[in-house]
Short mmCIF file of C-alpha atoms in Angstrom, two decimals:
data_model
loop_
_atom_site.label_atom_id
_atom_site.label_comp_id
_atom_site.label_asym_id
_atom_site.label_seq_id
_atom_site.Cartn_x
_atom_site.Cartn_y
_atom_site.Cartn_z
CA UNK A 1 15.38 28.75 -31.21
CA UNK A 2 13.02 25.93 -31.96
CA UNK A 3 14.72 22.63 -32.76
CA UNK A 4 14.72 20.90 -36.12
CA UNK A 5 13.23 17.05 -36.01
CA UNK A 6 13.43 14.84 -38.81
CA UNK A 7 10.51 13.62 -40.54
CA UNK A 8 10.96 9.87 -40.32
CA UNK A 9 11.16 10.24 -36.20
CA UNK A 10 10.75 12.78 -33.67
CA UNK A 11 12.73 10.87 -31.33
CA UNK A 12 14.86 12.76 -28.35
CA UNK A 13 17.73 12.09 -26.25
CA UNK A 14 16.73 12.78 -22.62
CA UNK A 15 20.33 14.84 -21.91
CA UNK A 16 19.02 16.97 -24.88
CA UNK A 17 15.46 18.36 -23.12
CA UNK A 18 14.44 21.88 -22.15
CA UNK A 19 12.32 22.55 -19.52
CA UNK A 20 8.55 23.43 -20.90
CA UNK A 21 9.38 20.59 -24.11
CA UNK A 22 5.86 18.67 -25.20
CA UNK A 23 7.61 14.90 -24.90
CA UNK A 24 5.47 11.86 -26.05
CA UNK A 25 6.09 8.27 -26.14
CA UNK A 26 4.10 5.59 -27.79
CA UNK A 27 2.35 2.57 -26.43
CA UNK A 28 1.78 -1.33 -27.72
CA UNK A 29 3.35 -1.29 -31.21
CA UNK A 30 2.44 2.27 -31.97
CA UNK A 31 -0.85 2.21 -31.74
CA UNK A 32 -3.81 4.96 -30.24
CA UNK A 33 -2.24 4.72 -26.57
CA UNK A 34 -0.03 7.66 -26.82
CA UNK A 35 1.22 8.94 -23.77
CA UNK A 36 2.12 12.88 -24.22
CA UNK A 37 3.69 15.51 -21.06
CA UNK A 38 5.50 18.51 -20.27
CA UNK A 39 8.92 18.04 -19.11
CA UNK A 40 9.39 20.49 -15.82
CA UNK A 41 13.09 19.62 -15.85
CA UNK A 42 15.01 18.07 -13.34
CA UNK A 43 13.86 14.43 -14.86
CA UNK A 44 10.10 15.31 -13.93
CA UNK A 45 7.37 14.96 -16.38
CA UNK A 46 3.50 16.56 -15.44
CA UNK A 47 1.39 14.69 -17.45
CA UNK A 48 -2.73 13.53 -18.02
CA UNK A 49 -3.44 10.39 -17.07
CA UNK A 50 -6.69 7.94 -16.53
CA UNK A 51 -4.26 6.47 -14.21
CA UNK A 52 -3.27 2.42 -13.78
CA UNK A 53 -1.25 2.87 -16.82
CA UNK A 54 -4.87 3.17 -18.75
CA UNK A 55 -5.09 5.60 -21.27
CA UNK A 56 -7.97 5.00 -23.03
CA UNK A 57 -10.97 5.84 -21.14
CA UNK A 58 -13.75 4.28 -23.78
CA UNK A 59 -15.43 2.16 -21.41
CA UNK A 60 -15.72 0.07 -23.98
CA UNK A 61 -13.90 -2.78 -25.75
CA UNK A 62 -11.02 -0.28 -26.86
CA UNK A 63 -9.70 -0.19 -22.93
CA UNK A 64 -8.67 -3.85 -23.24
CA UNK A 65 -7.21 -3.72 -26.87
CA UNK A 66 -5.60 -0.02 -26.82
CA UNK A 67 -3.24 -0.12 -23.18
CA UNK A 68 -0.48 0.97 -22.38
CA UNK A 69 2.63 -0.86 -21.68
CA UNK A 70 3.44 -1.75 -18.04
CA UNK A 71 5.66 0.42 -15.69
CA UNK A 72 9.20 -0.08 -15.27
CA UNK A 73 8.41 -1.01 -11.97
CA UNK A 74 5.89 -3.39 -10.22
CA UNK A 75 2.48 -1.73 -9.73
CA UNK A 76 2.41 -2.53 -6.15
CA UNK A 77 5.46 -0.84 -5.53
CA UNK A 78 5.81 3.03 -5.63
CA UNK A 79 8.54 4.36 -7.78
CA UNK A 80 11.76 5.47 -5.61
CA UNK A 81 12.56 8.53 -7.23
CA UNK A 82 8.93 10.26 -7.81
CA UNK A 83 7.06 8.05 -5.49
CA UNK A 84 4.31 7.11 -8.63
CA UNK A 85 1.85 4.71 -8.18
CA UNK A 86 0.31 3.63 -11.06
CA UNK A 87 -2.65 1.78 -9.78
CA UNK A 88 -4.25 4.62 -7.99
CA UNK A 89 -2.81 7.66 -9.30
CA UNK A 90 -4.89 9.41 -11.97
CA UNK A 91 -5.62 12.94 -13.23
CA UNK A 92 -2.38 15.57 -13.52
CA UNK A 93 0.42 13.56 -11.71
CA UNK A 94 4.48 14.69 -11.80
CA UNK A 95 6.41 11.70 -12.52
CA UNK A 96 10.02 10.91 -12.83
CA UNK A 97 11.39 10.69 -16.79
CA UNK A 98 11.69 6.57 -16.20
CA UNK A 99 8.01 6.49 -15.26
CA UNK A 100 6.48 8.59 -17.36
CA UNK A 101 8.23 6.65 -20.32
CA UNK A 102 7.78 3.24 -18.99
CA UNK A 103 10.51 1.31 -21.17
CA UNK A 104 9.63 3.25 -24.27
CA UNK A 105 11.17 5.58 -26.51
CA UNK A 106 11.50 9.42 -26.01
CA UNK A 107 9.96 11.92 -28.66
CA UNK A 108 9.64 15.57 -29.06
CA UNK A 109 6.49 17.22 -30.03
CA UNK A 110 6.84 20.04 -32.46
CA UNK A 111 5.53 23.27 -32.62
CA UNK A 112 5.33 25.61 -35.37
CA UNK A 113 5.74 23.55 -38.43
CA UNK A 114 4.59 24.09 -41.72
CA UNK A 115 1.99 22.60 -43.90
CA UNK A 116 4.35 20.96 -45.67
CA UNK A 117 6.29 19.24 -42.96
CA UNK A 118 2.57 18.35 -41.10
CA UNK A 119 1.62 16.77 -43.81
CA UNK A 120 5.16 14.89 -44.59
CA UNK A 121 4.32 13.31 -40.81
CA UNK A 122 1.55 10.90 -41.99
CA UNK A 123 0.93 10.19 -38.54
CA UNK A 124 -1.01 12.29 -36.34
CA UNK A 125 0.22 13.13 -32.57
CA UNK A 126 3.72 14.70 -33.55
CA UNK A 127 3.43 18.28 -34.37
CA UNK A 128 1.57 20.85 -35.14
CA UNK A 129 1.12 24.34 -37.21
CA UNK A 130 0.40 26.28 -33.55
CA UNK A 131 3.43 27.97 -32.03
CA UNK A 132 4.20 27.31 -28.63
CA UNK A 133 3.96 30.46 -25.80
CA UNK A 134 6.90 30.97 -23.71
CA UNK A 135 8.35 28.57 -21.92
CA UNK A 136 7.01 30.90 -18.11
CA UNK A 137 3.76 30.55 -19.41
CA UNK A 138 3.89 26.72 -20.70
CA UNK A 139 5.38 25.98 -16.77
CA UNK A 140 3.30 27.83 -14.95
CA UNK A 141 -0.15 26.06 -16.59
CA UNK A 142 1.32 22.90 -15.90
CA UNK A 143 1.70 23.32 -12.29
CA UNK A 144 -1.02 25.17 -12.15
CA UNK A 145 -3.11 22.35 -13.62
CA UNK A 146 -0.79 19.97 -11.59
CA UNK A 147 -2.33 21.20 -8.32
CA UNK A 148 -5.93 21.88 -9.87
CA UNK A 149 -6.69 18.87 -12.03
CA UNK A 150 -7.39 19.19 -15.93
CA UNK A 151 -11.38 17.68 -15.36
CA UNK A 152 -11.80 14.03 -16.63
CA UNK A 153 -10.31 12.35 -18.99
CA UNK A 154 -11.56 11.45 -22.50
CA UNK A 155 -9.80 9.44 -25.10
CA UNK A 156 -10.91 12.24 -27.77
CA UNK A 157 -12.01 15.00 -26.22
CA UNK A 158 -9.68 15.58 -23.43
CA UNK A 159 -6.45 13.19 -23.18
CA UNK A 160 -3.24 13.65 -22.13
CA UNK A 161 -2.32 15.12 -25.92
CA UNK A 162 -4.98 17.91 -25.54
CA UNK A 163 -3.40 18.40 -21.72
CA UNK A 164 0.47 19.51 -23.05
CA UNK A 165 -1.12 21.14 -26.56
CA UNK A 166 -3.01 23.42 -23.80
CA UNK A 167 0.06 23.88 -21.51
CA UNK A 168 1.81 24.67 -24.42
CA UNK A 169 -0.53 26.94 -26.52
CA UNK A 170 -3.65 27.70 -24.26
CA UNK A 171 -5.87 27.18 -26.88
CA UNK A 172 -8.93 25.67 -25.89
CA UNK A 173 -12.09 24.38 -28.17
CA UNK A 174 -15.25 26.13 -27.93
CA UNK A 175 -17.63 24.28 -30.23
CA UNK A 176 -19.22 20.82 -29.40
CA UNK A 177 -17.36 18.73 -31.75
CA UNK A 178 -16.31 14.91 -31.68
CA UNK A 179 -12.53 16.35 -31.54
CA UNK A 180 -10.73 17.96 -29.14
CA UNK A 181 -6.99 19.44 -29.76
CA UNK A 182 -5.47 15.99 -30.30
CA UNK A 183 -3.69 15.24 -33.41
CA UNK A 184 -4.07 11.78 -32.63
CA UNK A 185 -7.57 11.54 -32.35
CA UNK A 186 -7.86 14.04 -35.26
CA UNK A 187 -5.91 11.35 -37.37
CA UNK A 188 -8.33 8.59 -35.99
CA UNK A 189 -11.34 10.80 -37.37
CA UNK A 190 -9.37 11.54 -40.50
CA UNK A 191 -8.33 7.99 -41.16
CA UNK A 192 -12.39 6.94 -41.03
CA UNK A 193 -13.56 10.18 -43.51
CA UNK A 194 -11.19 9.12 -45.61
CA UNK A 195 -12.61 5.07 -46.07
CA UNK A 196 -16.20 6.19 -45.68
CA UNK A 197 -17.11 9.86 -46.37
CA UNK A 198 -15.63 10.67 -49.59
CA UNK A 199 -17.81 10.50 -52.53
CA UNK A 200 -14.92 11.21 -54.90
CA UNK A 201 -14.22 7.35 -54.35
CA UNK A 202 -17.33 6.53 -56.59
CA UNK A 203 -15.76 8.56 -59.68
CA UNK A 204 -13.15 6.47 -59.38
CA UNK A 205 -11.90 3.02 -60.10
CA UNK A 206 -8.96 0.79 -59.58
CA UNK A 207 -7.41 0.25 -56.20
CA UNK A 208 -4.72 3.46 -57.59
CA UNK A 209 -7.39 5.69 -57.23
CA UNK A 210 -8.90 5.08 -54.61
CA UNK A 211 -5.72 4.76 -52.56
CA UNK A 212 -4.96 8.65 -54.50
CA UNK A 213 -8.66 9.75 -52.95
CA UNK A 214 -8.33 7.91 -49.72
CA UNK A 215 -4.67 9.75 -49.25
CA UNK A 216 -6.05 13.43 -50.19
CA UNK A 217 -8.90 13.48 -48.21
CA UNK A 218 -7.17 11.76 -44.77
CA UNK A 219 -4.32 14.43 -45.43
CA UNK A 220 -7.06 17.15 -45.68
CA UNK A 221 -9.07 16.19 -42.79
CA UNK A 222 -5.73 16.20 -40.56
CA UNK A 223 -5.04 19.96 -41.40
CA UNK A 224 -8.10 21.05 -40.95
CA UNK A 225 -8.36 19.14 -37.60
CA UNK A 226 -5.00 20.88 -36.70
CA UNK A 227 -5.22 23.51 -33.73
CA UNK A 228 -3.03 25.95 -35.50
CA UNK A 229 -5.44 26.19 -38.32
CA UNK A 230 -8.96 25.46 -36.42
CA UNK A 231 -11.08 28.54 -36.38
CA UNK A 232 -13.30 27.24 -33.44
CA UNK A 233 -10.20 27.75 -31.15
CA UNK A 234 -9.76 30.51 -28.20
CA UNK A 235 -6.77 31.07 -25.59
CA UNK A 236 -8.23 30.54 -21.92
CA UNK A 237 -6.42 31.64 -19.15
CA UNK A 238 -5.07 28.48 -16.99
CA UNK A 239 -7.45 29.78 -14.11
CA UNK A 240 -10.94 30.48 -16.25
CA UNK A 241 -9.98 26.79 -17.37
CA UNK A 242 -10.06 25.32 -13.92
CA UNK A 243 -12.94 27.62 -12.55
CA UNK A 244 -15.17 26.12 -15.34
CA UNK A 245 -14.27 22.67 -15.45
CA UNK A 246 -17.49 21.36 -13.45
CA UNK A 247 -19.24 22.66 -16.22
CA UNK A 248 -18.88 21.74 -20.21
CA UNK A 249 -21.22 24.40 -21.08
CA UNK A 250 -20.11 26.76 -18.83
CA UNK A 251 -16.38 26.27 -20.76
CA UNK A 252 -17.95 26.74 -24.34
CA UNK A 253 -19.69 29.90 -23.51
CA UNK A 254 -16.54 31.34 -21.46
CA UNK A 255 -14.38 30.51 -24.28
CA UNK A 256 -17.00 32.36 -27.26
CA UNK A 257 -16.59 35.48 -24.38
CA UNK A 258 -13.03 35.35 -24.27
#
């Protein structure tokens, strides 16, 4: 039975985790650097990762501002429990609970939620309309992917959201587009369609207006970004994944096949 969050916070306590659970926690004052995994049980956590605690991947400016906050433990020492190293572990790692949350809070990503609630959750990167598979399946593509890799990371095409929304779902994206399964890069893109791309906001005037405009068309642009409602969306088996990741194009067309 899938567990009810609240709207104002999604927030977990660790005692209170299933095996298979999409966990999140966010990064320097809630900002982009959201840190999302699937908790294997046990206090393990297989998660996405551009590894020394960098989650960004912009090669830009964007790495410096948007980081994440620094491991519980120092980086030259390896953790005692999991053995992580942040400083030269990247890719699918398994980390302990402590690691993977680094001093921050613990949230649950939701599954399964309706329009209504989605849309209740201003912020992007904490649910979703798409129903979760089993929790056999959601395991298995994590360690799957654990021993495989996930291909490289890419702050909005491929980051460690997109990593436990496929784990969960295996729903992969088969067109070229800016956005990948992320909510939270989906809210990034909605958040800049909504200051710049409207032209409702020249039929209005006053700051109540556009603030009305502004709020309906960031709201629409996050459902339709959803991967529960996407149409450009396929399930790929966790091993057609892998076999195609050296290839982008190769991934598209196996996905249009599938």
């Amino acid at each position: 039975m899938r567990r009810k969050m609240g709207v104002l916070s999604n927030k977990v306590d660790p005692q209170n985790l299933n095996p298979g659970d999409h966990i999140y926690s966010w990064r320097q004052a809630y900002i982009y650097a959201h840190h999302a995994g699937i908790y294997v049980g046990d206090g393990m956590v297989i998660h996405f990762t551009r590894g020394a605690d960098q989650e960004i991947g912009t090669v830009t400016v964007l790495d410096r501002l948007l980081f994440s906050l620094p491991p519980s433990h120092p980086t030259d020492i390896s953790c005692r429990r999991c053995g992580s190293d942040r400083t030269r572990k990247d890719g699918v790692i398994s980390s302990c609970l402590d690691c993977f949350l680094s001093g921050g809070e613990l949230y649950l990503f939701e599954y399964g939620v309706s329009s209504a609630f989605f849309l209740a959750k201003a912020r992007g990167g904490t649910c979703t309309l798409a129903t979760s598979d089993p929790t056999e399946q959601v395991l298995c593509r994590a360690l799957f992917l654990l021993e495989n890799g996930f291909g490289g990371y890419h702050v909005f095409k491929n980051n460690c959201e997109d990593f436990a929304i496929y784990c969960k779902t295996g729903l992969l994206v088969f067109t070229n587009m800016s956005v990948g399964r992320s909510g939270q890069a989906a809210s990034c893109f909605a958040a800049a369609s909504a200051l710049v791309s409207s032209p409702l906001r020249f039929m209005t005037t006053g700051i109540g207006g556009l603030s009305l405009v502004g709020c309906g068309m960031y709201c629409v642009s996050r459902l339709v970004s959803d991967i529960g409602v996407r149409r450009d969306v396929t399930k790929v088996p966790v091993e057609k994944l892998v076999a195609s990741l050296d290839s982008p194009a190769k991934i598209t067309e196996m996905a249009k096949l599938d």
